[in-house]
Coordinates of C-alpha atoms in Angstrom, one line a residue:
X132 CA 74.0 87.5 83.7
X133 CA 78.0 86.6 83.5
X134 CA 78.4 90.5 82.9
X135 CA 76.7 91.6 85.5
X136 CA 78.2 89.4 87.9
X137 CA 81.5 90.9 86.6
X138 CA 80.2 94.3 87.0
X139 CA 79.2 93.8 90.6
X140 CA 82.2 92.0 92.0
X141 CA 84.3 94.9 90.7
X142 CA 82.0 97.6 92.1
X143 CA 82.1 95.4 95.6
X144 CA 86.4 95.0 95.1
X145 CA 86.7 99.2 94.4
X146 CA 84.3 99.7 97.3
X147 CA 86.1 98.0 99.4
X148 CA 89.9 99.3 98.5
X149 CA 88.7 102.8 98.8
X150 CA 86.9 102.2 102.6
X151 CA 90.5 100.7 103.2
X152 CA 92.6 103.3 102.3
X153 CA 94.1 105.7 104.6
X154 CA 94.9 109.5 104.0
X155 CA 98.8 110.7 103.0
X156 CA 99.3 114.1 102.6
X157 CA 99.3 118.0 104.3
X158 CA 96.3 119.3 106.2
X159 CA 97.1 122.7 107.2
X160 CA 95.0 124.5 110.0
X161 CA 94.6 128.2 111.4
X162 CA 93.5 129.4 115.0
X163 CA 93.7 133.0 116.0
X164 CA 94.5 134.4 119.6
X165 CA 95.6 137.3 121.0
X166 CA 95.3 139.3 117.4
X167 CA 98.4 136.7 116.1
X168 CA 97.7 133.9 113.4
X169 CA 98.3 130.2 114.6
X170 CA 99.0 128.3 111.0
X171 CA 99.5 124.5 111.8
X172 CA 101.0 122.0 109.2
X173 CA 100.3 118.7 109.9
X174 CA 102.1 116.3 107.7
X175 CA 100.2 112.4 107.6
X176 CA 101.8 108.7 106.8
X177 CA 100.4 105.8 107.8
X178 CA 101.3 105.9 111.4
X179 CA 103.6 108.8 111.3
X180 CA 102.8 112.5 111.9
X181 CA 104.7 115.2 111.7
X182 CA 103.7 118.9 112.7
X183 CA 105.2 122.7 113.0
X184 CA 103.9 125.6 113.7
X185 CA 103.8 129.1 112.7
X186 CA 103.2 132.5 114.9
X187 CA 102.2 135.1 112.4
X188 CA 103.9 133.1 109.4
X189 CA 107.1 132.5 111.3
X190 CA 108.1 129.0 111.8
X191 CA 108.7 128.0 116.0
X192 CA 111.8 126.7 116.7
X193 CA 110.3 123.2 117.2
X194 CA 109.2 120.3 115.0
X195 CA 107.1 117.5 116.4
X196 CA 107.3 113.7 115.4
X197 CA 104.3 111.2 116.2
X198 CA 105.6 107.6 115.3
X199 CA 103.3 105.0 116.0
X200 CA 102.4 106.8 118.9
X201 CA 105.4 107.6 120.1
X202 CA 105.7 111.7 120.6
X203 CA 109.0 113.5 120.2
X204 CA 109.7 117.6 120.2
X205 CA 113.1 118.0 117.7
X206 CA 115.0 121.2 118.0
X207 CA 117.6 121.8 115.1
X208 CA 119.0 125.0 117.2
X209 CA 119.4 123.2 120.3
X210 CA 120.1 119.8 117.9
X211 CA 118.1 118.0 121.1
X212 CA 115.1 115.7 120.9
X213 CA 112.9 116.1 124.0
X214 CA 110.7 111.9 123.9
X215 CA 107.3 111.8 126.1
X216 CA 107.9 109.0 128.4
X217 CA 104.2 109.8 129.7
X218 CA 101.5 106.6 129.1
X219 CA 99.1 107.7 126.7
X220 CA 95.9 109.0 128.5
X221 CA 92.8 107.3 128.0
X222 CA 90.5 109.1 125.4
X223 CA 86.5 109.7 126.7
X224 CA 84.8 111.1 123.3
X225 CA 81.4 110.6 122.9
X226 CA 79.6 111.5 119.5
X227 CA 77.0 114.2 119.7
X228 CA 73.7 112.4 118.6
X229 CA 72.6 113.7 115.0
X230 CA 75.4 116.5 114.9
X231 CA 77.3 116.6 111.1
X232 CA 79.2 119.4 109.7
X233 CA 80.8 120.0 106.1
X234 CA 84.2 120.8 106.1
X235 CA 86.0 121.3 103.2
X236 CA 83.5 119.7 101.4
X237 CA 84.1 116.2 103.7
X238 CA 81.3 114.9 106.2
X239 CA 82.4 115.1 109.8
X240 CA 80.2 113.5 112.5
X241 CA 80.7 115.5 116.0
X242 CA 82.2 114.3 118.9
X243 CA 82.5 115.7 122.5
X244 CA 85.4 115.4 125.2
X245 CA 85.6 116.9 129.1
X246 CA 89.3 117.2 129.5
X247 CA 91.5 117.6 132.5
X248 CA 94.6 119.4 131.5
X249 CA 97.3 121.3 133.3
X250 CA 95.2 124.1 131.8
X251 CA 92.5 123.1 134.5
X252 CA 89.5 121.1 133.0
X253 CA 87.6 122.3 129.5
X254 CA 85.5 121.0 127.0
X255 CA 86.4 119.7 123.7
X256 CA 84.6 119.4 120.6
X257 CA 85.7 117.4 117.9
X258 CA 84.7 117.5 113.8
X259 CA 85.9 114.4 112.5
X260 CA 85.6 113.4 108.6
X261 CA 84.1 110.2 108.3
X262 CA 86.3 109.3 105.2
X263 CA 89.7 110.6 105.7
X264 CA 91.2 107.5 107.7
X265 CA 94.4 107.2 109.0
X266 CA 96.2 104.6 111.4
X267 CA 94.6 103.5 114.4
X268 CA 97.9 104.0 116.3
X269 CA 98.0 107.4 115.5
X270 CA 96.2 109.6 117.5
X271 CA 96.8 113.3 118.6
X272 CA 94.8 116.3 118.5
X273 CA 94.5 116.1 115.0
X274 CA 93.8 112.2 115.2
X275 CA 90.4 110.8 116.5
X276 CA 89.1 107.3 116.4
X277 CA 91.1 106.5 113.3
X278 CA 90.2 109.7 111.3
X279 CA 91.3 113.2 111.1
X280 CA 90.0 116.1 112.8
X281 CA 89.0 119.0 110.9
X282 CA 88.1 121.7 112.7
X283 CA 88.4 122.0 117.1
X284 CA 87.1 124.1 119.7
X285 CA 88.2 124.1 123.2
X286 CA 85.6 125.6 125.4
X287 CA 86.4 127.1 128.8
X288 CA 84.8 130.0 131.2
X289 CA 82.9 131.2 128.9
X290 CA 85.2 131.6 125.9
X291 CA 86.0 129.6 122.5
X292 CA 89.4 128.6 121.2
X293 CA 88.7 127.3 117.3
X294 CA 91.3 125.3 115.4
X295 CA 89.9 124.3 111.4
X296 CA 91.5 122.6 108.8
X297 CA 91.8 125.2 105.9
X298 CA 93.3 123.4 103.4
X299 CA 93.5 119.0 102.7
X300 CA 96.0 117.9 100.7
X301 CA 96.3 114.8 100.0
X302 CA 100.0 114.0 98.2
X303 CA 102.5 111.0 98.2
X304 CA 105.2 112.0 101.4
X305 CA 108.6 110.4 101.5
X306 CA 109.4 108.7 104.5
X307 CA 112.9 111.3 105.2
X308 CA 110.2 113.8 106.5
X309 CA 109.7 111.5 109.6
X310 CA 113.0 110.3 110.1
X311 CA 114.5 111.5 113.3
X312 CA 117.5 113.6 113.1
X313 CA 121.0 112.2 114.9
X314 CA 121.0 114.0 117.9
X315 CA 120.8 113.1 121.8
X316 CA 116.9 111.9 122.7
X317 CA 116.1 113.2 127.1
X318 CA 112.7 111.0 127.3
X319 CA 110.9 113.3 130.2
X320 CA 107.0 113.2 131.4
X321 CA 106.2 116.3 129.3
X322 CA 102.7 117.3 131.2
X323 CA 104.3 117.2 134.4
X324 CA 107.5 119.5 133.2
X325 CA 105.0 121.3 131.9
X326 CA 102.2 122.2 134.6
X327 CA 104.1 124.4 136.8
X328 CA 104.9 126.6 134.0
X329 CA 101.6 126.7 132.3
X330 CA 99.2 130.1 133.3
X331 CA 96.0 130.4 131.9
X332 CA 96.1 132.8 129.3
X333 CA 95.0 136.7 129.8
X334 CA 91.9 136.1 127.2
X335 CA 90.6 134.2 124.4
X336 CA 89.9 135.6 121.5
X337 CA 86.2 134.9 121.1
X338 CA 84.5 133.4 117.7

């Protein structure tokens, strides 16, 4: 009876470590618009996210840093770091009754969002692993009610926009890749620099 005891209160203590831990690591996603290939690496630490881009396996020119919430755009050519002063909006996702998904062999539950953006107003759809957890504080579009999102699709006139997670990596980071660099910081409200120059795009490319 002693050994069983044993048995179960170290079943119950690995239970519970693993529902506490969080994800570390690379999740890398693709999209594709306009015939070119959108490859996204999103890099994951505790509250900290870092992401670039590539266009057709070519890197962008910018980097950009989430800390605890807190988003900065970093240019090495311009050695400038552009800070959102913008409040964080409030988040209206609502999980799609008895929707799952496998992706990437993890269980994501389904979760719907009507956005206003300077865009104009879409629909979002959201696959979000139940086990990969992450910091609540850190939340972007790869960053939903405390887990990650996996795959995306923005929905609008008619036409589909998808964004999935091709590869999870989970992997010990070192804390330099979210350091910011020693250049000057400009905090401006980046959706309202942004609008006036944002068009809606000529087509999507449908899936």
């Amino acid at each position: 009876m002693l050994k069983l005891k044993i048995f179960l209160l170290s079943v119950l203590s690995f239970s519970v470590l693993i529902n506490a831990q969080t994800f570390e690591g690379l999740i890398i996603y693709q999209s594709s618009h306009l015939l070119h290939i959108s490859t996204t690496k999103v890099f994951i630490k505790d509250d900290k996210i870092r992401t670039q881009i590539y266009i057709d396996s070519q890197p962008v020119s910018n980097y950009s840093l989430n800390l605890s919430g807190k988003l900065y755009i970093i240019s090495d050519i311009k050695e400038s770091i552009i800070k959102n002063k913008q409040k964080k909006e409030v988040e209206n996702i609502k999980r799609m009754p008895k929707k799952r998904e496998s992706i990437l062999g993890y269980a994501c539950s389904l979760y719907k969002e009507n956005r206003n953006t300077p865009y104009g107003k879409d629909v979002m759809i959201y696959y979000i692993a139940d086990s990969l957890k992450v910091k609540n504080s850190s939340t972007n579009s790869v960053c939903k009610n405390g887990r990650i999102v996996l795959k995306s699709i923005q929905k609008k006139d008619g036409y589909e926009y998808i964004n999935e997670a091709v590869e999870v990596l989970p992997m010990k980071l070192d804390n330099s890749l979210f350091k910011l660099p020693d250049y000057p910081i400009k905090e401006v409200n980046m959706r309202t620099v942004a609008a006036p120059y944002i068009s809606e795009p000529a087509s999507y490319k449908n899936h």
